Short mmCIF file of C-alpha atoms and ligand atoms in Angstrom, two decimals:
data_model
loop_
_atom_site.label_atom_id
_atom_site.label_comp_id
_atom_site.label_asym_id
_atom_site.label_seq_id
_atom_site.Cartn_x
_atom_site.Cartn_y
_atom_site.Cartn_z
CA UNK A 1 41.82 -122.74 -98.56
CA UNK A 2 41.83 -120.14 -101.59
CA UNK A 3 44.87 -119.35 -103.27
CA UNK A 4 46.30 -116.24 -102.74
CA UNK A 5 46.61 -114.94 -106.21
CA UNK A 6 43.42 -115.89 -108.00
CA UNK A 7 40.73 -117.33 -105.09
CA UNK A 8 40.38 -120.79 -106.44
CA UNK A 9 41.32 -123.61 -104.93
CA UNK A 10 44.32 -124.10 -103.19
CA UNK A 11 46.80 -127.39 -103.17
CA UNK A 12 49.30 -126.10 -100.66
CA UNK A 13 49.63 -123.52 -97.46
CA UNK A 14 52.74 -122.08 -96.89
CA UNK A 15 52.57 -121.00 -93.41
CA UNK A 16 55.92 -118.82 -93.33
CA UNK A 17 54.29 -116.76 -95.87
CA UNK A 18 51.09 -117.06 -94.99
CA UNK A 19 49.81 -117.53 -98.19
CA UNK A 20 48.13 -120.83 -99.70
CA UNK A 21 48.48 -120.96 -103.46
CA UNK A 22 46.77 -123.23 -106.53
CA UNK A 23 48.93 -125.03 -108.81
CA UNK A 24 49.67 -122.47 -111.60
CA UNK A 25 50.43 -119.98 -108.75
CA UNK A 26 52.62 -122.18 -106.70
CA UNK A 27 55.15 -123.11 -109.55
CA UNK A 28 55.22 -119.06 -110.48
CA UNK A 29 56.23 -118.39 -106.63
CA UNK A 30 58.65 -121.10 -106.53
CA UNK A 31 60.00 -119.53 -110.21
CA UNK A 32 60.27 -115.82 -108.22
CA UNK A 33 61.83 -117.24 -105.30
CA UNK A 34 64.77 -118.68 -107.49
CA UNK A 35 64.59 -115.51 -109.40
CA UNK A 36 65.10 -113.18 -106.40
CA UNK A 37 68.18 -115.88 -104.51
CA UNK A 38 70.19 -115.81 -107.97
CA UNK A 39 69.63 -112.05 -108.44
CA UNK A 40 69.83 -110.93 -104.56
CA UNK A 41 73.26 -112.90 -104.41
CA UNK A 42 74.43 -112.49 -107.84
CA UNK A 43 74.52 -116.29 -108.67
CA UNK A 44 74.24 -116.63 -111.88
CA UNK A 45 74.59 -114.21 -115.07
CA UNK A 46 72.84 -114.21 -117.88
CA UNK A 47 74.34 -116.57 -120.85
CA UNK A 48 76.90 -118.54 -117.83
CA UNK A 49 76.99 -121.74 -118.18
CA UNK A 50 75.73 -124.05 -115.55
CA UNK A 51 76.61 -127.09 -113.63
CA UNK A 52 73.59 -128.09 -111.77
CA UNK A 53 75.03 -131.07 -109.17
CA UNK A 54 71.94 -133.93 -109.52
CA UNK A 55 71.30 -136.70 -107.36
CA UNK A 56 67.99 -138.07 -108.50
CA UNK A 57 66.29 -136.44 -105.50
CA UNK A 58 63.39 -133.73 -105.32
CA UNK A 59 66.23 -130.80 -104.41
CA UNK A 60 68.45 -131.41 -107.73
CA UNK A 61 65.32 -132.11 -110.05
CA UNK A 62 63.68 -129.32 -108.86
CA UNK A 63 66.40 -127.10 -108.96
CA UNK A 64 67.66 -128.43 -112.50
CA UNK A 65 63.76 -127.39 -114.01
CA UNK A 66 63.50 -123.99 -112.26
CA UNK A 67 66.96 -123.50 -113.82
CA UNK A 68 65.82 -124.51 -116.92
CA UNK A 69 62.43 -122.92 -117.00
CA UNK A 70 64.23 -119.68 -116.19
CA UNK A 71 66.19 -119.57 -119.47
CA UNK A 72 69.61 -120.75 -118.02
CA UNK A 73 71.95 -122.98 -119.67
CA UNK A 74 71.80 -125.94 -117.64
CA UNK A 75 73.79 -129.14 -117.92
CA UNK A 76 73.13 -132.00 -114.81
CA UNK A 77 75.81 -133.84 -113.46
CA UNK A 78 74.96 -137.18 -111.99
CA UNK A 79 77.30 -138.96 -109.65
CA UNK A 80 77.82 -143.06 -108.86
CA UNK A 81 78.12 -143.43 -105.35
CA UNK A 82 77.54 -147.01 -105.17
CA UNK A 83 75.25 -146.94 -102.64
CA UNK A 84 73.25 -150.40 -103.14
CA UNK A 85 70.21 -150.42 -104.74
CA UNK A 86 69.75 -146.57 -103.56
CA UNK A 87 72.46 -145.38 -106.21
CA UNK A 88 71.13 -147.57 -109.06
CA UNK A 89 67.72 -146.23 -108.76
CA UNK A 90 68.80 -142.28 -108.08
CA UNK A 91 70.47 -142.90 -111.17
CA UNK A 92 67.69 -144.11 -113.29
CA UNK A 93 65.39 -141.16 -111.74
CA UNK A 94 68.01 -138.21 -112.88
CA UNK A 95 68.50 -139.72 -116.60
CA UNK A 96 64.53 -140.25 -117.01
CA UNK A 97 64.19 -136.81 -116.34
CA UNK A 98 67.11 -135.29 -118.64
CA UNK A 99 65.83 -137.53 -121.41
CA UNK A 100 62.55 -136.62 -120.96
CA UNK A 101 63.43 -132.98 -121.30
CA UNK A 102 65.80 -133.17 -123.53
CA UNK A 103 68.96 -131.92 -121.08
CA UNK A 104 72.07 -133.03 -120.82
CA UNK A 105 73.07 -135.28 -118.12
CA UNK A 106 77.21 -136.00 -117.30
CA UNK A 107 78.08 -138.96 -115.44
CA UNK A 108 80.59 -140.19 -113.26
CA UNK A 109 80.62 -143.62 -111.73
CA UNK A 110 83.32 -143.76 -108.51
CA UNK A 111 83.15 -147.69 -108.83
CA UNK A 112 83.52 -147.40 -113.06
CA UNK A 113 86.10 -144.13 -113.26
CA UNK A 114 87.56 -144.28 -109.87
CA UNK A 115 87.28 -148.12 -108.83
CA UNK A 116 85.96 -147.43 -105.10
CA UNK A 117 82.83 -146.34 -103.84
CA UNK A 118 81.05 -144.40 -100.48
CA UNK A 119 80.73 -147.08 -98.60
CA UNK A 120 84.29 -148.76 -99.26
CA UNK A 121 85.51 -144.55 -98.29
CA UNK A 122 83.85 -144.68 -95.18
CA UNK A 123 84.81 -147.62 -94.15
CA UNK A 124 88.98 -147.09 -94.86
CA UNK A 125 88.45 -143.28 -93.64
CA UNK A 126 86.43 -144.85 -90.25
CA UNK A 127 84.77 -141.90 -90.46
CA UNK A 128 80.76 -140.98 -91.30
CA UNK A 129 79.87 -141.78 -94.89
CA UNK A 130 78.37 -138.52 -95.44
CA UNK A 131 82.30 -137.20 -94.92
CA UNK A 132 83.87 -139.21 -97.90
CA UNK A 133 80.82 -138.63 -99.77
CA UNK A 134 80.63 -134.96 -99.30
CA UNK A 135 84.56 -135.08 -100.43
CA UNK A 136 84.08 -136.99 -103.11
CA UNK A 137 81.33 -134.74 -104.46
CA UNK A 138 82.78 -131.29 -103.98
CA UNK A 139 85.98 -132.68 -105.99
CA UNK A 140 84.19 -133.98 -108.89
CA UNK A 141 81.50 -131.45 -109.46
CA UNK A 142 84.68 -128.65 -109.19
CA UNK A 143 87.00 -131.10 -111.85
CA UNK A 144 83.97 -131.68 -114.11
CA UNK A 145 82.76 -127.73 -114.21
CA UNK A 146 86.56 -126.95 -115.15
CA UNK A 147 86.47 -129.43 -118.06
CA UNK A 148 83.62 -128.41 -119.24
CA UNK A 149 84.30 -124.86 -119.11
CA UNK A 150 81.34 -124.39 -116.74
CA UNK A 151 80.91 -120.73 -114.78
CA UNK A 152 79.13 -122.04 -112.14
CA UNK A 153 77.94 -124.87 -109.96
CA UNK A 154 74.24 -125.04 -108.76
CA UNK A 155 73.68 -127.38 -106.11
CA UNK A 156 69.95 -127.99 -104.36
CA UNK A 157 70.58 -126.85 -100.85
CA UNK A 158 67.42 -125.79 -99.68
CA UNK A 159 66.42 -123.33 -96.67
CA UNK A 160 66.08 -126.48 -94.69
CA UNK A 161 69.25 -127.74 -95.47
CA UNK A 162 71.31 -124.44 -94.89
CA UNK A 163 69.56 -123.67 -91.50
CA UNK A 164 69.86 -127.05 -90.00
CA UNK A 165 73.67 -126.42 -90.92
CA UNK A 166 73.80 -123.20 -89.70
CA UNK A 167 72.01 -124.90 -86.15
CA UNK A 168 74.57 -127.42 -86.13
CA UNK A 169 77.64 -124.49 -86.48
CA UNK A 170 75.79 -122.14 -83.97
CA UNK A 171 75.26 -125.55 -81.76
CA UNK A 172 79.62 -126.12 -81.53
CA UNK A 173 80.16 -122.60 -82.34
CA UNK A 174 82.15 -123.22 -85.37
CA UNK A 175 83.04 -120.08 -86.28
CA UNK A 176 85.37 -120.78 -89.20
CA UNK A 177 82.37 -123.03 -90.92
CA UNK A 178 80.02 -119.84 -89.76
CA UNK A 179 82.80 -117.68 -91.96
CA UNK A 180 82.38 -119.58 -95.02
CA UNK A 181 78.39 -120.64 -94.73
CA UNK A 182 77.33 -118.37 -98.01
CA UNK A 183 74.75 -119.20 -100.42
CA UNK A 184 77.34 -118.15 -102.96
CA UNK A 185 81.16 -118.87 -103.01
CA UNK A 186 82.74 -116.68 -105.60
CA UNK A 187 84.68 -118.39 -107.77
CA UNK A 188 89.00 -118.25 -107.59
CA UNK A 189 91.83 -120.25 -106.99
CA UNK A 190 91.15 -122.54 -109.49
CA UNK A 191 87.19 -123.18 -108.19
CA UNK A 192 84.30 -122.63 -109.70
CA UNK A 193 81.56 -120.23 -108.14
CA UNK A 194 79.13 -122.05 -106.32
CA UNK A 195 75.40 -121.38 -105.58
CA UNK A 196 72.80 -122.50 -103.97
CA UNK A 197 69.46 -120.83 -105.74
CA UNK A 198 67.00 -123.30 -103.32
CA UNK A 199 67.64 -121.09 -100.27
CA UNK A 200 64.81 -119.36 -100.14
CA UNK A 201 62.54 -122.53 -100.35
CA UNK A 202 61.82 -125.56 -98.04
CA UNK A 203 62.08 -128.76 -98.43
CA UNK A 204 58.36 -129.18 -98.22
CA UNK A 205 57.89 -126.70 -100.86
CA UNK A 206 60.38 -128.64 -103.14
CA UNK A 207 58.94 -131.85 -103.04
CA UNK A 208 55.42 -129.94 -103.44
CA UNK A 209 57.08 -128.20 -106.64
CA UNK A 210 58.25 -131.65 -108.07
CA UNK A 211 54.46 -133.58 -107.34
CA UNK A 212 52.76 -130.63 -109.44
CA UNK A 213 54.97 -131.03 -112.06
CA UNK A 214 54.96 -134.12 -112.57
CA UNK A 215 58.68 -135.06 -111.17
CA UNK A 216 59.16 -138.50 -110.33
CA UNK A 217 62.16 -138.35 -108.06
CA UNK A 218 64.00 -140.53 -105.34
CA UNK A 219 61.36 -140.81 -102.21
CA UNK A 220 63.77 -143.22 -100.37
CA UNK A 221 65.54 -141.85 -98.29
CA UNK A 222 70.33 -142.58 -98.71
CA UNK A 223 70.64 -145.39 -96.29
CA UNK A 224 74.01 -144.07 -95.05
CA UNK A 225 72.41 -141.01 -93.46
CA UNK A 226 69.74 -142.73 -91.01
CA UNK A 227 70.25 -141.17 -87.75
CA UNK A 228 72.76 -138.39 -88.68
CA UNK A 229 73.01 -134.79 -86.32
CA UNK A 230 72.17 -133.21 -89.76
CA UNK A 231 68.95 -134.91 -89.31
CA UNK A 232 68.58 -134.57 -85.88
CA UNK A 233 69.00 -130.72 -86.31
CA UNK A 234 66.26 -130.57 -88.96
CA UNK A 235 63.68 -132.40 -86.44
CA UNK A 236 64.28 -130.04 -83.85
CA UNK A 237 64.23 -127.40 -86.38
CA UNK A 238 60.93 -127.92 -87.42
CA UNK A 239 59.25 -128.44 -84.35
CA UNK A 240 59.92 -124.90 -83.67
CA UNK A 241 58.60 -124.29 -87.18
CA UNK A 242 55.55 -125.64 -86.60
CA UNK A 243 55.27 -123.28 -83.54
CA UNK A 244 56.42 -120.39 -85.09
CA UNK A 245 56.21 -120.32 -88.69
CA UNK A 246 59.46 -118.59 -90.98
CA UNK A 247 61.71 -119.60 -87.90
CA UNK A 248 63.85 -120.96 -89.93
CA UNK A 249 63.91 -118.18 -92.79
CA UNK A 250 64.25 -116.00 -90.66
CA UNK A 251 67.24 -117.63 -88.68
CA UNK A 252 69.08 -118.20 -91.68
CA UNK A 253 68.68 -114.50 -93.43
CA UNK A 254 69.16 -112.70 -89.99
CA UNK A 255 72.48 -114.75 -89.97
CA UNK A 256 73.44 -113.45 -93.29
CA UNK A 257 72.10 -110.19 -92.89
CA UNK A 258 73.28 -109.52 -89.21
CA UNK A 259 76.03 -112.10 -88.61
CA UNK A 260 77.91 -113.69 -91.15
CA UNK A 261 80.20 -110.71 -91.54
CA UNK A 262 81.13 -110.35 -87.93
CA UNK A 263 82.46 -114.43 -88.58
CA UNK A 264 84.24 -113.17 -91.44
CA UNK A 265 86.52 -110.56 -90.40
CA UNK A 266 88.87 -113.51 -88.10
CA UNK A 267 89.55 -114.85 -91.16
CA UNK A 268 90.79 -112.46 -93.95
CA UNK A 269 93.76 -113.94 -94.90
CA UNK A 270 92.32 -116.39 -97.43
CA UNK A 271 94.40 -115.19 -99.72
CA UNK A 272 96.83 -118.26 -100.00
CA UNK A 273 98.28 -118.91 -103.19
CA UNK A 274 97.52 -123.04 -103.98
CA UNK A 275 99.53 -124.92 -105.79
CA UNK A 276 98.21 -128.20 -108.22
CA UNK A 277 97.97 -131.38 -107.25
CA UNK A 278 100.69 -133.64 -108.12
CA UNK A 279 98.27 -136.49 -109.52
CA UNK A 280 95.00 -134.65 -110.52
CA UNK A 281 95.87 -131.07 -110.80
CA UNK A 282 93.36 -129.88 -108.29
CA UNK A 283 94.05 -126.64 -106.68
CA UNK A 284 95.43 -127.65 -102.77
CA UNK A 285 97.26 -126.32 -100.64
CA UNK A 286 99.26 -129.21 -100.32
CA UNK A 287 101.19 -131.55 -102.69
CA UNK A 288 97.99 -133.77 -103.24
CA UNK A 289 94.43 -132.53 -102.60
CA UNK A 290 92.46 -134.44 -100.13
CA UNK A 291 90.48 -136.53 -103.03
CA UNK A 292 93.55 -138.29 -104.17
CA UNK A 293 94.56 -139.29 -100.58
CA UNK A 294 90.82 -140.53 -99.82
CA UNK A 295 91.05 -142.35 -103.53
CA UNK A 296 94.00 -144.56 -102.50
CA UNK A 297 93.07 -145.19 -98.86
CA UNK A 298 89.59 -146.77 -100.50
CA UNK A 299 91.74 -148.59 -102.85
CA UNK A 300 90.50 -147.23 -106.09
CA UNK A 301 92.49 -145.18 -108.71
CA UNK A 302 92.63 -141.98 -110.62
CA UNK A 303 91.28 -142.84 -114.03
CA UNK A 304 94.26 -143.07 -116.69
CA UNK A 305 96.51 -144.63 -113.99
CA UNK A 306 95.28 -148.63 -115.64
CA UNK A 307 93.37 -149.99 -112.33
CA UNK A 308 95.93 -151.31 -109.53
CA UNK A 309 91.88 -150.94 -107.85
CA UNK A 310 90.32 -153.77 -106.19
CA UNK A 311 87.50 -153.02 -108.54
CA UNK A 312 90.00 -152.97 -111.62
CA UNK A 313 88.03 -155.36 -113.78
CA UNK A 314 86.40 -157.18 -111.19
CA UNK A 315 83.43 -155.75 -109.90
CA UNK A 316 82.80 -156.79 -106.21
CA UNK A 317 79.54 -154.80 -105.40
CA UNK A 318 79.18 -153.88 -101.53
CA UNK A 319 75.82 -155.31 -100.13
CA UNK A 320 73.89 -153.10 -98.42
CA UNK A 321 70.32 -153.93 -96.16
CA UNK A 322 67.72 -154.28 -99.45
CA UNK A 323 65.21 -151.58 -99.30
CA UNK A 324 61.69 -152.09 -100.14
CA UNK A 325 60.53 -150.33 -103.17
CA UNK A 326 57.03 -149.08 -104.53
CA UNK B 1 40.90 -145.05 -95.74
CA UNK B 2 44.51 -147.00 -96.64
CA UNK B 3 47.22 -144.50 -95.91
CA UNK B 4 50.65 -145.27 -97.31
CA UNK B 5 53.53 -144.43 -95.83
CA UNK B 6 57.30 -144.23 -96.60
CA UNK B 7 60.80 -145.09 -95.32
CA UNK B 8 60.44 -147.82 -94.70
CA UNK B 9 57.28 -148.07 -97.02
CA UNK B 10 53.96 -149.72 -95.52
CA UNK B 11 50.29 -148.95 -95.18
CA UNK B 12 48.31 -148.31 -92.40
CA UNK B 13 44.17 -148.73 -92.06
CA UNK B 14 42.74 -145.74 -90.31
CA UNK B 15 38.74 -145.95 -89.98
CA UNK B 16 36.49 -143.20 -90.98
CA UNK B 17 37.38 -139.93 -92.89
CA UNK B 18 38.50 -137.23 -91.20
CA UNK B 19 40.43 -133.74 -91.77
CA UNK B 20 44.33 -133.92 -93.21
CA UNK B 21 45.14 -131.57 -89.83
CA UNK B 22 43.44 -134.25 -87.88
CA UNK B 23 45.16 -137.14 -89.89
CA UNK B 24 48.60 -135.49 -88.78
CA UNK B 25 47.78 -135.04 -85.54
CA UNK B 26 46.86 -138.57 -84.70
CA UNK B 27 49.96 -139.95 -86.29
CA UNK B 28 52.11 -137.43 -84.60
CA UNK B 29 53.55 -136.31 -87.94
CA UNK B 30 54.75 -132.61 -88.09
CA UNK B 31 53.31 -130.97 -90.95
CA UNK B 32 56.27 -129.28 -92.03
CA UNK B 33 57.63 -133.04 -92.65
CA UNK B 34 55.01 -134.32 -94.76
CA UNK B 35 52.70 -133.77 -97.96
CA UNK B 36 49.26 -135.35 -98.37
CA UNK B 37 48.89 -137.01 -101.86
CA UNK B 38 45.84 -138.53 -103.09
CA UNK B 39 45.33 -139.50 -106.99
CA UNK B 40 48.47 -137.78 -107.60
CA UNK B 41 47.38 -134.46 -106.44
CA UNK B 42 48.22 -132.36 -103.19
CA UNK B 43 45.82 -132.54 -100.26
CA UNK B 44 45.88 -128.78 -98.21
CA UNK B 45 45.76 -128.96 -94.33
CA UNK B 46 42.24 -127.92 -94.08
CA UNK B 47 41.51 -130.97 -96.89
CA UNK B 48 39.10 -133.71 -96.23
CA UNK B 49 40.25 -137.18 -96.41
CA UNK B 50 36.99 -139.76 -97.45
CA UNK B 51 37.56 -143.22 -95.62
CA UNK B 52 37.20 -144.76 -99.18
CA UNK B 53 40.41 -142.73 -100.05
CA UNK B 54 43.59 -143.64 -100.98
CA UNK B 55 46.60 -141.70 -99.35
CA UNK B 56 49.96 -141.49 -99.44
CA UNK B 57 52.14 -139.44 -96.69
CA UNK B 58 54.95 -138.66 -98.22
CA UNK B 59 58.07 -137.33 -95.97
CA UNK B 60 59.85 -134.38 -97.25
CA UNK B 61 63.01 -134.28 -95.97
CA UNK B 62 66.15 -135.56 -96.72
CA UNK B 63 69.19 -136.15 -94.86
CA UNK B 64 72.39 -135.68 -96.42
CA UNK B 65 74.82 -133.63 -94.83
CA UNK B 66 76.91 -133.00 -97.88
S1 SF4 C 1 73.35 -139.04 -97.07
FE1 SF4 C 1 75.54 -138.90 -96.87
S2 SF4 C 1 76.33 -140.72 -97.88
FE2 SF4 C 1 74.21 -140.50 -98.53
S3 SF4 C 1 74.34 -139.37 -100.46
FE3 SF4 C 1 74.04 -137.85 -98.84
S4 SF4 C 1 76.12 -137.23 -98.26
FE4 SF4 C 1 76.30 -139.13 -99.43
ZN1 ZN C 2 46.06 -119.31 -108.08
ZN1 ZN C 3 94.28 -134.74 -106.60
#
């Protein structure tokens, strides 16, 4: 295999572009994918400020150094899940890296700030961990952008992560997700913009991008999301993939291209003025956003509020299955 | 060759070298899943793997839904 640039010697084939590429090559087409996502979808402008959302895994590292190699301001924000032994070691992956570079990392610890944690969520929402997780994530990284004064938050969906959801819409036809599923969300209403510069890469190609440069990230794998649909959806995906290589690239961009605006015209009327939260001063449509209702059904507390938690000073760790590590 | 593998992490003994492609094939991995690592570098598909090789097979993708 000979890269497709300069002949020598390739280290990876990417089979949806038919190309193979060497090293040097493979991090500059990585750099022009990013390049042509923020530009074709007008993520991010030059001199904005930017919250990239980092969990320790290949996605958010990668995504953090493109950022970074591509002259964008770009703080990290790190959050405590209190997964096990999963969420200690993310942890210690995403500060090794800003230290090593220099970046600055933000933290927030649900167990330290917020005295509950995923799995308690999960288990008082009896409802998939990945829900109360996903809530608890789009909350912070929104409150911690608008304290900081951030313009935007990057987060390190890949094209394998926004076609398997796009599969998993199409599969229930959920046509008010298939409305909203944009690499971009402008910003209003109180919210940040978000963006989602990965989407023209796999998830191959991202762990690829983090091996030959040296990224030591999070290999194991969140034990909450064994066996998930999301999962399920990706399998399936690439099986077809295999078969029929850029399946999924070109599923997703036909969507966008073709699709997504047909979805959108139901649904016009997002217009709704929201008010504040009355504990957190989110933007919500109702009287308290969604994050302070999951917050007290786990038991935990808003920070400021001195810890009526079952964690308040006492910290009674959840035990998860021990995974094996290198 | 002593091929590593993740999630749960173990190794397996496979005899003889033999292409990556091959290597995939026989442990009905889809190579969209996986990367081929030896002494910290990449190993391409058409790579091929000495039985006095180290490997590691590492899975590429992730699950979260959020
Ligand atoms: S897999 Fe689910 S629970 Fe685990 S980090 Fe991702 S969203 Fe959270
Ligand atoms: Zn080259
Ligand atoms: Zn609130």
């Amino acid at each position: 295999m000979k890269c497709r640039v300069c002949r020598g010697p390739a280290i990876i084939d990417v089979r949806r572009h038919n190309a193979n590429f060497c090293v040097e090559h493979f991090i500059e087409q990585c750099e022009r994918q990013v390049t042509k996502a923020i530009d074709a979808f007008s993520m991010i402008a030059p001199g904005e400020r930017v919250l990239v959302a980092v969990s320790g895994g290949k996605d958010s590292l990668a995504l953090w150094d493109l950022l970074h190699r591509l002259g964008h301001h770009a703080e990290g924000l790190y959050l405590g899940l209190g997964i096990g032994d999963y969420s200690d070691d993310s942890g210690v992956y995403a500060r090794n890296f800003a230290t090593a570079r220099g970046l600055v990392l933000h933290e927030v610890d649900l167990r330290r700030d917020y005295g509950y944690d995923v799995p308690r969520a999960a288990a008082a929402t009896r409802r998939v961990p990945c829900s109360a997780c996903g809530l608890s994530k789009r909350h912070l990284f929104d409150e911690v952008a608008r304290q900081g004064n951030f313009d935007v938050v990057a987060t390190g969906h890949n094209l394998d992560d926004e076609a398997a959801v796009l599969f998993g819409n199409v599969l229930r036809w959920q046509t008010e997700y298939l409305a909203r599923q944009m690499p971009v969300l402008p910003a209003g209403n109180g919210f940040p913009r978000k963006v989602k510069p990965l989407v023209r890469l796999s998830e191959r190609e991202m762990a690829a991008y983090c091996i030959v440069t040296g990224i030591d990230y999070q290999v194991e794998e969140c034990p909450m999301a064994a066996g998930n649909s999301h999962l399920g959806y990706k399998e399936a995906l690439n099986i077809i993939e295999d078969r029929s290589p850029g399946t999924k690239h070109d599923f997703y961009f036909g969507f966008l291209d073709r699709a997504a605006e047909a979805f959108r015209q139901g649904l016009e009327q997002d217009a709704t003025m929201l008010g504040r939260c009355r504990d957190c001063g989110a933007p919500t449509p109702s009287d308290r956003c969604a994050f302070c209702r999951l917050v007290e059904r786990a038991g935990g507390r808003l920070p400021g509020t001195d810890g009526q938690g079952p964690d308040a000073g006492t910290d009674t760790p959840v035990v998860l299955g021990r995974r094996e590590r290198p | 060759m002593n091929v590593r593998l993740r999630n749960p992490s173990r190794t397996v003994q496979v005899q003889g070298g033999r292409s990556v492609a091959k290597l995939l094939n026989e442990l009905g991995l889809n190579r969209e899943t996986v990367l081929v690592i030896r002494n910290g570098t990449l190993v391409p598909g058409d790579g091929f793997l000495e039985d006095s090789d180290e490997v590691e097979l590492r899975p590429v993708i992730s699950g979260g839904a959020a």
